[in-house]
PDB file of C-alpha atoms in Angstrom:
ATOM      1  CA  MET A 264     -44.203  28.602 -84.148  1.00 50.00           C
ATOM      2  CA  LYS A 265     -46.553  25.439 -82.361  1.00 53.00           C
ATOM      3  CA  ASN A 266     -44.787  21.944 -82.521  1.00 54.00           C
ATOM      4  CA  ILE A 267     -46.857  18.710 -82.085  1.00 50.00           C
ATOM      5  CA  LYS A 268     -44.280  17.084 -80.332  1.00 53.00           C
ATOM      6  CA  ILE A 269     -44.010  12.895 -78.703  1.00 53.00           C
ATOM      7  CA  VAL A 270     -41.049  12.300 -77.055  1.00 50.00           C
ATOM      8  CA  MET A 271     -40.381   8.552 -75.506  1.00 50.00           C
ATOM      9  CA  ILE A 272     -37.138   7.194 -74.807  1.00 40.00           C
ATOM     10  CA  THR A 273     -36.211   3.603 -75.607  1.00 38.00           C
ATOM     11  CA  VAL A 274     -33.395   1.128 -77.217  1.00 33.00           C
ATOM     12  CA  ILE A 275     -33.423   0.400 -80.740  1.00 33.00           C
ATOM     13  CA  ALA A 276     -32.034  -1.552 -83.553  1.00 33.00           C
ATOM     14  CA  VAL A 277     -32.494  -1.461 -87.140  1.00 33.00           C
ATOM     15  CA  ILE A 278     -31.331  -3.330 -90.414  1.00 34.00           C
ATOM     16  CA  THR A 279     -29.306  -1.205 -92.846  1.00 36.00           C
ATOM     17  CA  PHE A 280     -28.880  -2.612 -96.408  1.00 36.00           C
ATOM     18  CA  THR A 281     -28.110  -1.792 -99.488  1.00 38.00           C
ATOM     19  CA  ALA A 282     -27.907  -3.511-103.321  1.00 37.00           C
ATOM     20  CA  CYS A 283     -25.100  -4.283-105.634  1.00 37.00           C
ATOM     21  CA  ASN A 284     -24.497  -7.022-108.229  1.00 39.00           C
ATOM     22  CA  ASN A 285     -21.594  -9.436-108.070  1.00 39.00           C
ATOM     23  CA  SER A 286     -21.033 -12.629-109.850  1.00 39.00           C
ATOM     24  CA  ASP A 287     -18.271 -13.944-107.708  1.00 42.00           C
ATOM     25  CA  THR A 288     -20.303 -17.711-106.229  1.00 42.00           C
ATOM     26  CA  ASN A 289     -16.970 -18.447-104.133  1.00 46.00           C
ATOM     27  CA  MET A 290     -17.856 -15.770-101.014  1.00 49.00           C
ATOM     28  CA  GLU A 291     -18.430 -17.365 -97.978  1.00 50.00           C
ATOM     29  CA  HIS A 292     -20.930 -17.547 -95.362  1.00 48.00           C
ATOM     30  CA  ASP A 293     -18.736 -17.735 -92.401  1.00 48.00           C
ATOM     31  CA  ASN A 294     -16.867 -14.170 -92.840  1.00 52.00           C
ATOM     32  CA  GLY A 295     -20.178 -12.486 -93.836  1.00 47.00           C
ATOM     33  CA  THR A 296     -18.948 -11.311 -96.774  1.00 82.00           C
ATOM     34  CA  HIS A 297     -21.879 -13.143 -99.247  1.00 93.00           C
ATOM     35  CA  VAL A 298     -25.534 -11.319 -98.938  1.00 96.00           C
ATOM     36  CA  SER A 299     -27.912 -13.832 -98.322  1.00 96.00           C
ATOM     37  CA  ALA A 300     -30.575 -11.594 -98.977  1.00 97.00           C
ATOM     38  CA  VAL A 301     -31.972  -8.227 -99.940  1.00 97.00           C
ATOM     39  CA  ILE A 302     -34.873  -6.353 -98.568  1.00 98.00           C
ATOM     40  CA  LYS A 303     -35.956  -3.604-100.539  1.00 98.00           C
ATOM     41  CA  LEU A 304     -37.820  -0.667 -98.345  1.00 98.00           C
ATOM     42  CA  ASP A 305     -40.203   1.131-101.378  1.00 98.00           C
ATOM     43  CA  HIS A 306     -41.265   3.672 -99.332  1.00 98.00           C
ATOM     44  CA  SER A 307     -44.769   5.622-100.538  1.00 98.00           C
ATOM     45  CA  ILE A 308     -42.743   9.200-100.182  1.00 98.00           C
ATOM     46  CA  ALA A 309     -39.600  11.198-100.475  1.00 98.00           C
ATOM     47  CA  ILE A 310     -38.331  13.471 -98.114  1.00 98.00           C
ATOM     48  CA  GLY A 311     -39.563  17.044 -99.066  1.00 97.00           C
ATOM     49  CA  ASP A 312     -42.877  15.215-100.578  1.00 98.00           C
ATOM     50  CA  GLU A 313     -46.265  16.385 -99.265  1.00 97.00           C
ATOM     51  CA  PHE A 314     -49.260  14.442 -97.357  1.00 97.00           C
ATOM     52  CA  THR A 315     -52.141  14.470 -95.457  1.00 96.00           C
ATOM     53  CA  ILE A 316     -53.393  14.408 -91.828  1.00 95.00           C
ATOM     54  CA  GLN A 317     -56.898  15.455 -90.275  1.00 94.00           C
ATOM     55  CA  GLN A 318     -56.212  17.850 -87.336  1.00 93.00           C
ATOM     56  CA  GLN A 319     -58.828  16.741 -85.321  1.00 91.00           C
ATOM     57  CA  ALA A 320     -61.101  13.556 -86.090  1.00 88.00           C
ATOM     58  CA  ASP A 321     -63.692  16.514 -87.070  1.00 83.00           C
ATOM     59  CA  GLY A 322     -61.235  18.632 -88.105  1.00 78.00           C
ATOM     60  CA  VAL A 323     -59.918  20.081 -91.219  1.00 89.00           C
ATOM     61  CA  THR A 324     -57.459  17.547 -93.440  1.00 93.00           C
ATOM     62  CA  GLN A 325     -53.842  19.460 -93.173  1.00 95.00           C
ATOM     63  CA  THR A 326     -50.813  19.479 -95.854  1.00 96.00           C
ATOM     64  CA  LEU A 327     -47.504  18.748 -94.202  1.00 97.00           C
ATOM     65  CA  VAL A 328     -44.421  18.693 -96.303  1.00 97.00           C
ATOM     66  CA  LEU A 329     -41.811  15.634 -95.094  1.00 98.00           C
ATOM     67  CA  ASP A 330     -38.484  16.375 -93.416  1.00 98.00           C
ATOM     68  CA  LYS A 331     -37.180  13.455 -91.602  1.00 98.00           C
ATOM     69  CA  PHE A 332     -38.768   9.207 -91.658  1.00 98.00           C
ATOM     70  CA  LYS A 333     -36.255   7.359 -89.716  1.00 98.00           C
ATOM     71  CA  PHE A 334     -36.370   4.512 -87.699  1.00 98.00           C
ATOM     72  CA  LEU A 335     -33.803   1.746 -86.056  1.00 98.00           C
ATOM     73  CA  ILE A 336     -34.501  -2.175 -86.734  1.00 98.00           C
ATOM     74  CA  SER A 337     -33.328  -4.848 -84.319  1.00 98.00           C
ATOM     75  CA  ASP A 338     -33.540  -7.914 -83.023  1.00 98.00           C
ATOM     76  CA  VAL A 339     -33.763  -9.457 -87.043  1.00 98.00           C
ATOM     77  CA  SER A 340     -34.952 -13.451 -87.543  1.00 98.00           C
ATOM     78  CA  VAL A 341     -36.079 -15.322 -90.335  1.00 98.00           C
ATOM     79  CA  LYS A 342     -37.873 -18.392 -90.372  1.00 98.00           C
ATOM     80  CA  THR A 343     -37.257 -21.899 -92.443  1.00 98.00           C
ATOM     81  CA  ALA A 344     -39.743 -23.550 -94.831  1.00 97.00           C
ATOM     82  CA  ASN A 345     -40.112 -25.916 -91.653  1.00 97.00           C
ATOM     83  CA  ASN A 346     -40.978 -23.147 -89.349  1.00 98.00           C
ATOM     84  CA  ASN A 347     -38.114 -22.985 -87.432  1.00 98.00           C
ATOM     85  CA  MET A 348     -36.914 -19.181 -86.444  1.00 98.00           C
ATOM     86  CA  ILE A 349     -33.136 -17.859 -87.037  1.00 98.00           C
ATOM     87  CA  SER A 350     -31.953 -14.933 -85.140  1.00 98.00           C
ATOM     88  CA  ILE A 351     -29.190 -12.875 -86.584  1.00 97.00           C
ATOM     89  CA  PRO A 352     -27.035 -10.930 -83.964  1.00 97.00           C
ATOM     90  CA  ASN A 353     -28.031  -7.157 -83.620  1.00 98.00           C
ATOM     91  CA  ASN A 354     -24.430  -6.599 -84.306  1.00 97.00           C
ATOM     92  CA  VAL A 355     -25.112  -7.939 -87.703  1.00 96.00           C
ATOM     93  CA  ALA A 356     -28.690  -7.228 -88.800  1.00 97.00           C
ATOM     94  CA  GLY A 357     -29.540  -4.244 -87.250  1.00 97.00           C
ATOM     95  CA  SER A 358     -29.883  -1.261 -89.018  1.00 97.00           C
ATOM     96  CA  LEU A 359     -31.198   2.532 -89.567  1.00 97.00           C
ATOM     97  CA  ILE A 360     -33.335   3.395 -91.899  1.00 98.00           C
ATOM     98  CA  ASP A 361     -33.246   6.863 -92.747  1.00 97.00           C
ATOM     99  CA  LEU A 362     -35.687   8.343 -95.937  1.00 98.00           C
ATOM    100  CA  ALA A 363     -33.064  10.762 -96.053  1.00 97.00           C
ATOM    101  CA  LYS A 364     -30.351   8.522 -97.634  1.00 95.00           C
ATOM    102  CA  ALA A 365     -32.799   6.701-100.165  1.00 97.00           C
ATOM    103  CA  ASP A 366     -32.405   6.005-103.828  1.00 95.00           C
ATOM    104  CA  ASP A 367     -35.658   7.426-105.509  1.00 96.00           C
ATOM    105  CA  LYS A 368     -37.367   6.316-102.132  1.00 97.00           C
ATOM    106  CA  GLU A 369     -36.180   3.026-101.385  1.00 98.00           C
ATOM    107  CA  VAL A 370     -33.568   1.454 -98.782  1.00 97.00           C
ATOM    108  CA  LYS A 371     -31.842  -1.498 -99.172  1.00 96.00           C
ATOM    109  CA  LEU A 372     -31.200  -3.697 -96.360  1.00 96.00           C
ATOM    110  CA  TYR A 373     -28.660  -6.912 -96.588  1.00 96.00           C
ATOM    111  CA  LEU A 374     -28.914  -9.242 -95.258  1.00 96.00           C
ATOM    112  CA  THR A 375     -25.459 -11.547 -93.885  1.00 95.00           C
ATOM    113  CA  GLU A 376     -25.078 -14.761 -91.908  1.00 94.00           C
ATOM    114  CA  ILE A 377     -29.031 -16.951 -92.688  1.00 96.00           C
ATOM    115  CA  PRO A 378     -27.293 -20.196 -93.018  1.00 96.00           C
ATOM    116  CA  ASP A 379     -28.468 -22.335 -96.656  1.00 96.00           C
ATOM    117  CA  GLY A 380     -32.058 -22.947 -96.658  1.00 97.00           C
ATOM    118  CA  GLU A 381     -35.093 -21.900 -98.154  1.00 97.00           C
ATOM    119  CA  TYR A 382     -37.163 -19.600 -95.656  1.00 98.00           C
ATOM    120  CA  LYS A 383     -41.101 -18.171 -95.584  1.00 98.00           C
ATOM    121  CA  SER A 384     -40.638 -14.766 -93.393  1.00 98.00           C
ATOM    122  CA  ILE A 385     -39.077 -12.532 -91.804  1.00 98.00           C
ATOM    123  CA  THR A 386     -39.717 -11.011 -88.396  1.00 98.00           C
ATOM    124  CA  PHE A 387     -37.782  -7.810 -87.002  1.00 98.00           C
ATOM    125  CA  GLY A 388     -38.377  -4.780 -84.139  1.00 98.00           C
ATOM    126  CA  ILE A 389     -38.648  -1.087 -84.523  1.00 98.00           C
ATOM    127  CA  GLY A 390     -36.802   0.085 -82.069  1.00 97.00           C
ATOM    128  CA  VAL A 391     -34.619  -1.975 -79.095  1.00 97.00           C
ATOM    129  CA  SER A 392     -36.426  -4.117 -76.939  1.00 96.00           C
ATOM    130  CA  ASP A 393     -35.825  -4.213 -73.267  1.00 93.00           C
ATOM    131  CA  GLU A 394     -34.010  -7.638 -72.992  1.00 94.00           C
ATOM    132  CA  VAL A 395     -31.269  -6.093 -75.160  1.00 96.00           C
ATOM    133  CA  ALA A 396     -31.177  -2.153 -73.836  1.00 93.00           C
ATOM    134  CA  SER A 397     -30.543  -3.909 -70.867  1.00 92.00           C
ATOM    135  CA  GLY A 398     -28.376  -6.263 -71.445  1.00 94.00           C
ATOM    136  CA  SER A 399     -24.410  -6.591 -72.914  1.00 94.00           C
ATOM    137  CA  ALA A 400     -22.932  -3.480 -74.238  1.00 94.00           C
ATOM    138  CA  ASP A 401     -20.757  -5.520 -76.859  1.00 96.00           C
ATOM    139  CA  ALA A 402     -23.919  -6.986 -78.203  1.00 96.00           C
ATOM    140  CA  GLN A 403     -25.303  -3.187 -78.639  1.00 95.00           C
ATOM    141  CA  SER A 404     -22.052  -1.836 -80.108  1.00 96.00           C
ATOM    142  CA  ARG A 405     -23.826  -1.477 -84.112  1.00 97.00           C
ATOM    143  CA  LEU A 406     -26.825  -0.015 -82.561  1.00 97.00           C
ATOM    144  CA  PHE A 407     -25.011   2.265 -80.341  1.00 95.00           C
ATOM    145  CA  ASP A 408     -23.156   3.111 -83.835  1.00 95.00           C
ATOM    146  CA  LEU A 409     -26.110   3.563 -85.151  1.00 96.00           C
ATOM    147  CA  ALA A 410     -28.234   5.555 -82.524  1.00 95.00           C
ATOM    148  CA  SER A 411     -25.815   7.970 -82.639  1.00 92.00           C
ATOM    149  CA  ALA A 412     -26.569   9.500 -86.498  1.00 82.00           C
ATOM    150  CA  ASP A 413     -29.441  11.348 -84.339  1.00 92.00           C
ATOM    151  CA  MET A 414     -31.350   8.463 -82.720  1.00 96.00           C
ATOM    152  CA  ASN A 415     -30.459   9.125 -79.125  1.00 92.00           C
ATOM    153  CA  TRP A 416     -31.528  11.134 -76.530  1.00 88.00           C
ATOM    154  CA  SER A 417     -29.825  14.233 -76.226  1.00 82.00           C
ATOM    155  CA  TRP A 418     -29.861  14.011 -72.417  1.00 75.00           C
ATOM    156  CA  ASN A 419     -29.077  10.248 -72.204  1.00 76.00           C
ATOM    157  CA  PRO A 420     -26.542   9.531 -75.069  1.00 69.00           C
ATOM    158  CA  ASN A 421     -26.787   5.988 -74.278  1.00 74.00           C
ATOM    159  CA  SER A 422     -30.627   6.017 -74.366  1.00 89.00           C
ATOM    160  CA  TYR A 423     -32.303   5.401 -77.898  1.00 96.00           C
ATOM    161  CA  ILE A 424     -34.612   7.242 -80.270  1.00 97.00           C
ATOM    162  CA  PHE A 425     -36.819   4.484 -82.206  1.00 97.00           C
ATOM    163  CA  SER A 426     -38.318   6.237 -85.289  1.00 97.00           C
ATOM    164  CA  LYS A 427     -39.032   9.310 -85.890  1.00 97.00           C
ATOM    165  CA  ILE A 428     -40.839  11.229 -87.974  1.00 98.00           C
ATOM    166  CA  GLU A 429     -40.895  14.904 -88.573  1.00 97.00           C
ATOM    167  CA  ALA A 430     -43.006  16.863 -90.637  1.00 97.00           C
ATOM    168  CA  THR A 431     -43.876  21.488 -91.767  1.00 95.00           C
ATOM    169  CA  ASN A 432     -47.044  22.692 -91.851  1.00 95.00           C
ATOM    170  CA  LYS A 433     -47.693  23.618 -95.484  1.00 94.00           C
ATOM    171  CA  LEU A 434     -49.833  26.972 -93.853  1.00 91.00           C
ATOM    172  CA  ASN A 435     -46.325  27.977 -92.399  1.00 87.00           C
ATOM    173  CA  MET A 436     -44.442  27.762 -95.628  1.00 85.00           C
ATOM    174  CA  MET A 437     -47.069  29.601 -97.228  1.00 78.00           C
ATOM    175  CA  ASN A 438     -47.683  32.071 -94.524  1.00 66.00           C
ATOM    176  CA  HIS A 439     -43.834  32.512 -94.101  1.00 63.00           C
ATOM    177  CA  MET A 440     -43.364  33.196 -97.746  1.00 59.00           C
ATOM    178  CA  ALA A 441     -45.789  35.523 -97.754  1.00 55.00           C
ATOM    179  CA  LYS A 442     -44.247  37.431 -94.177  1.00 57.00           C
ATOM    180  CA  SER A 443     -48.024  37.081 -92.827  1.00 61.00           C
ATOM    181  CA  GLU A 444     -48.756  37.626 -89.179  1.00 62.00           C
ATOM    182  CA  THR A 445     -51.162  35.137 -88.717  1.00 64.00           C
ATOM    183  CA  GLU A 446     -50.569  32.189 -86.106  1.00 58.00           C
ATOM    184  CA  ASP A 447     -48.848  29.441 -86.979  1.00 80.00           C
ATOM    185  CA  ALA A 448     -50.419  25.870 -88.025  1.00 87.00           C
ATOM    186  CA  ASP A 449     -49.058  22.841 -86.042  1.00 92.00           C
ATOM    187  CA  ASN A 450     -46.255  21.718 -87.212  1.00 95.00           C
ATOM    188  CA  LEU A 451     -45.686  17.393 -86.573  1.00 96.00           C
ATOM    189  CA  TRP A 452     -42.240  15.898 -84.427  1.00 96.00           C
ATOM    190  CA  ILE A 453     -43.127  12.554 -83.306  1.00 97.00           C
ATOM    191  CA  HIS A 454     -40.403  10.670 -81.829  1.00 96.00           C
ATOM    192  CA  ILE A 455     -40.509   7.304 -79.976  1.00 96.00           C
ATOM    193  CA  GLY A 456     -39.064   5.601 -77.414  1.00 95.00           C
ATOM    194  CA  LYS A 457     -39.153   4.038 -73.802  1.00 91.00           C
ATOM    195  CA  LYS A 458     -40.008   5.834 -70.975  1.00 85.00           C
ATOM    196  CA  GLY A 459     -41.787   5.015 -67.879  1.00 84.00           C
ATOM    197  CA  ASP A 460     -45.199   2.202 -68.431  1.00 90.00           C
ATOM    198  CA  PHE A 461     -44.704   3.532 -72.408  1.00 92.00           C
ATOM    199  CA  ASP A 462     -42.458   1.085 -74.231  1.00 95.00           C
ATOM    200  CA  GLY A 463     -42.531   2.055 -78.018  1.00 96.00           C
ATOM    201  CA  PHE A 464     -40.940  -1.037 -79.247  1.00 97.00           C
ATOM    202  CA  ARG A 465     -42.652  -3.124 -81.643  1.00 97.00           C
ATOM    203  CA  THR A 466     -42.413  -6.082 -83.872  1.00 97.00           C
ATOM    204  CA  VAL A 467     -43.656  -6.665 -87.332  1.00 97.00           C
ATOM    205  CA  THR A 468     -43.572  -9.627 -89.710  1.00 98.00           C
ATOM    206  CA  LEU A 469     -43.676 -10.082 -93.190  1.00 98.00           C
ATOM    207  CA  ASP A 470     -44.815 -13.371 -95.163  1.00 98.00           C
ATOM    208  CA  PHE A 471     -43.173 -13.992 -98.321  1.00 98.00           C
ATOM    209  CA  PRO A 472     -45.500 -14.695-101.587  1.00 97.00           C
ATOM    210  CA  GLN A 473     -43.234 -17.237-101.570  1.00 97.00           C
ATOM    211  CA  ASN A 474     -40.219 -18.577-100.446  1.00 97.00           C
ATOM    212  CA  ILE A 475     -37.200 -17.795-100.757  1.00 97.00           C
ATOM    213  CA  THR A 476     -33.754 -20.133-101.225  1.00 97.00           C
ATOM    214  CA  VAL A 477     -30.404 -18.780 -99.645  1.00 97.00           C
ATOM    215  CA  LYS A 478     -27.076 -20.228-101.330  1.00 95.00           C
ATOM    216  CA  ASN A 479     -23.739 -18.776-102.378  1.00 93.00           C
ATOM    217  CA  GLU A 480     -24.804 -19.011-106.036  1.00 94.00           C
ATOM    218  CA  VAL A 481     -27.919 -15.938-105.850  1.00 96.00           C
ATOM    219  CA  SER A 482     -28.954 -13.418-103.151  1.00 97.00           C
ATOM    220  CA  PRO A 483     -32.477 -12.931-103.348  1.00 97.00           C
ATOM    221  CA  SER A 484     -34.652  -9.725-102.681  1.00 98.00           C
ATOM    222  CA  VAL A 485     -37.675  -9.049-101.534  1.00 98.00           C
ATOM    223  CA  HIS A 486     -39.759  -6.047-102.401  1.00 98.00           C
ATOM    224  CA  VAL A 487     -41.364  -4.606 -99.508  1.00 98.00           C
ATOM    225  CA  LYS A 488     -44.167  -1.273 -99.663  1.00 98.00           C
ATOM    226  CA  VAL A 489     -43.443   1.660 -97.143  1.00 98.00           C
ATOM    227  CA  ASN A 490     -47.047   2.966 -97.062  1.00 98.00           C
ATOM    228  CA  ILE A 491     -46.141   6.141 -95.037  1.00 98.00           C
ATOM    229  CA  GLU A 492     -49.675   7.567 -94.584  1.00 97.00           C
ATOM    230  CA  LYS A 493     -50.775   4.833 -92.626  1.00 97.00           C
ATOM    231  CA  LEU A 494     -49.045   5.252 -89.560  1.00 97.00           C
ATOM    232  CA  PHE A 495     -51.741   7.952 -89.347  1.00 96.00           C
ATOM    233  CA  THR A 496     -54.710   6.309 -91.636  1.00 94.00           C
ATOM    234  CA  PRO A 497     -53.849   2.523 -90.860  1.00 94.00           C
ATOM    235  CA  ASP A 498     -56.160  -0.092 -92.666  1.00 92.00           C
ATOM    236  CA  ASN A 499     -56.153  -1.826 -88.908  1.00 88.00           C
ATOM    237  CA  GLY A 500     -55.639   0.719 -86.225  1.00 89.00           C
ATOM    238  CA  VAL A 501     -56.577   3.655 -85.003  1.00 94.00           C
ATOM    239  CA  THR A 502     -56.328   7.308 -86.428  1.00 95.00           C
ATOM    240  CA  VAL A 503     -53.795   9.335 -85.406  1.00 96.00           C
ATOM    241  CA  TYR A 504     -54.383  13.076 -85.322  1.00 95.00           C
ATOM    242  CA  LEU A 505     -52.113  16.533 -85.721  1.00 95.00           C
ATOM    243  CA  GLY A 506     -53.555  18.081 -83.015  1.00 91.00           C
ATOM    244  CA  ALA A 507     -52.922  15.643 -80.625  1.00 90.00           C
ATOM    245  CA  PRO A 508     -51.372  12.374 -81.968  1.00 91.00           C
ATOM    246  CA  ASN A 509     -51.478   9.523 -79.595  1.00 93.00           C
ATOM    247  CA  SER A 510     -47.897   7.748 -79.080  1.00 94.00           C
ATOM    248  CA  SER A 511     -49.137   3.795 -78.246  1.00 95.00           C
ATOM    249  CA  ASP A 512     -51.658   4.324 -81.447  1.00 96.00           C
ATOM    250  CA  PHE A 513     -48.414   5.807 -83.853  1.00 96.00           C
ATOM    251  CA  ALA A 514     -46.045   2.848 -82.551  1.00 97.00           C
ATOM    252  CA  ASP A 515     -49.087   0.472 -82.779  1.00 96.00           C
ATOM    253  CA  ASN A 516     -49.026   1.095 -86.431  1.00 97.00           C
ATOM    254  CA  TYR A 517     -45.838   0.792 -87.461  1.00 95.00           C
ATOM    255  CA  ALA A 518     -47.403  -2.877 -87.865  1.00 89.00           C
ATOM    256  CA  ASN A 519     -49.847  -1.439 -91.085  1.00 91.00           C
ATOM    257  CA  ILE A 520     -47.455   0.205 -92.919  1.00 97.00           C
ATOM    258  CA  PHE A 521     -44.934  -3.559 -94.309  1.00 98.00           C
ATOM    259  CA  GLU A 522     -46.145  -5.083 -97.269  1.00 97.00           C
ATOM    260  CA  VAL A 523     -44.591  -7.832 -99.447  1.00 98.00           C
ATOM    261  CA  HIS A 524     -45.036  -6.828-103.004  1.00 97.00           C
ATOM    262  CA  HIS A 525     -42.974  -9.206-104.572  1.00 97.00           C
ATOM    263  CA  VAL A 526     -39.855 -11.259-104.617  1.00 97.00           C
ATOM    264  CA  HIS A 527     -36.705 -12.164-106.893  1.00 96.00           C
ATOM    265  CA  PRO A 528     -35.835 -15.611-105.634  1.00 95.00           C
ATOM    266  CA  LEU A 529     -32.952 -15.907-108.521  1.00 93.00           C
ATOM    267  CA  ASP A 530     -31.099 -12.121-108.094  1.00 95.00           C
ATOM    268  CA  GLU A 531     -27.717 -12.265-109.012  1.00 94.00           C
ATOM    269  CA  ALA A 532     -25.171 -13.308-105.930  1.00 94.00           C
ATOM    270  CA  VAL A 533     -24.248  -9.576-104.097  1.00 91.00           C
ATOM    271  CA  ASP A 534     -20.928  -9.405-102.062  1.00 91.00           C
ATOM    272  CA  LEU A 535     -21.078  -7.184 -99.090  1.00 88.00           C
ATOM    273  CA  GLU A 536     -17.780  -5.610 -99.914  1.00 86.00           C
ATOM    274  CA  ASP A 537     -18.661  -4.264-102.800  1.00 80.00           C
ATOM    275  CA  VAL A 538     -21.647  -2.745-101.446  1.00 83.00           C
ATOM    276  CA  GLU A 539     -19.996  -0.533 -98.804  1.00 74.00           C
ATOM    277  CA  GLN A 540     -17.253   0.114-101.245  1.00 61.00           C
ATOM    278  CA  ASP A 541     -19.869   1.606-103.807  1.00 62.00           C
ATOM    279  CA  ASP A 542     -21.462   3.477-100.656  1.00 64.00           C
ATOM    280  CA  HIS A 543     -17.981   4.713-100.138  1.00 51.00           C
ATOM    281  CA  ASP A 544     -17.339   5.965-103.334  1.00 55.00           C
ATOM    282  CA  HIS A 545     -20.679   7.387-103.764  1.00 53.00           C
ATOM    283  CA  SER A 546     -19.807   9.142-100.790  1.00 54.00           C
ATOM    284  CA  ASP A 547     -17.144  10.904-101.420  1.00 51.00           C
ATOM    285  CA  SER A 548     -18.425  11.569-105.201  1.00 51.00           C
ATOM    286  CA  GLU A 549     -20.826  13.616-103.416  1.00 50.00           C
ATOM    287  CA  GLY A 550     -18.549  15.552-101.093  1.00 50.00           C
ATOM    288  CA  SER A 551     -16.480  16.406-103.970  1.00 46.00           C
ATOM    289  CA  SER A 552     -19.325  17.623-106.288  1.00 42.00           C
ATOM    290  CA  HIS A 553     -20.700  19.380-102.592  1.00 42.00           C
ATOM    291  CA  SER A 554     -17.114  21.368-102.309  1.00 38.00           C
ATOM    292  CA  HIS A 555     -17.522  23.019-105.694  1.00 35.00           C
TER     293      HIS A 555
END
């Protein structure tokens, strides 16, 4: 079977957040318990869904089935209403976005340790910058842990994979079912990182349609559409083809896939400990059901 592969070595940081409600307004900012804001990443397709991509510029359109989509987030910062940038340490905000763990295509990111005030935008990196990767190991401990979940290179466990997308060509699935000897069509397999002169780290900035206010009484949420198909057919960028995907164009197109849809500025306050407990209970429940 032919697999179209792009592999680049890099470092990355990701933000992984989730959602839950808590009415306790006595949560402390200093210990990181209170969730300052929730970023809800609503993906256009789910694992197992079909999408189309052109084989070449003048070629046929191929139908693929999405097998994997994940990326690291690092270097998260928010801009105040007065245009001051507030950086959140990677050991707090670094996250891994994994569509396989989505709830109805949505992955929630929980941001903590943001000072009280009004904010107008968020900026984050897809992957890990050279500056972070070559810096203090202690400052990357969260990123190291995140990368251990299938986001580092087998030949160098201390390096990062910034993003992954893998998909199976539907023609191959049909040929397999029919036990056909027809030559396999191209599958999709793109892993982005850093290698040589190529650096797949990219920065994304999202402006909010209205300012959000961070305070103990609320955990405002921002609903962000993630249009996976625009990695290949961006509104502003270069089309990426199945037959010969260009790694630089693909990395650039991450700027095109995020779109802020709306905000909920007065969502009930969330306690991060409750979120983590809910995730733990959910994992235990899944484990029990799978054991039967």
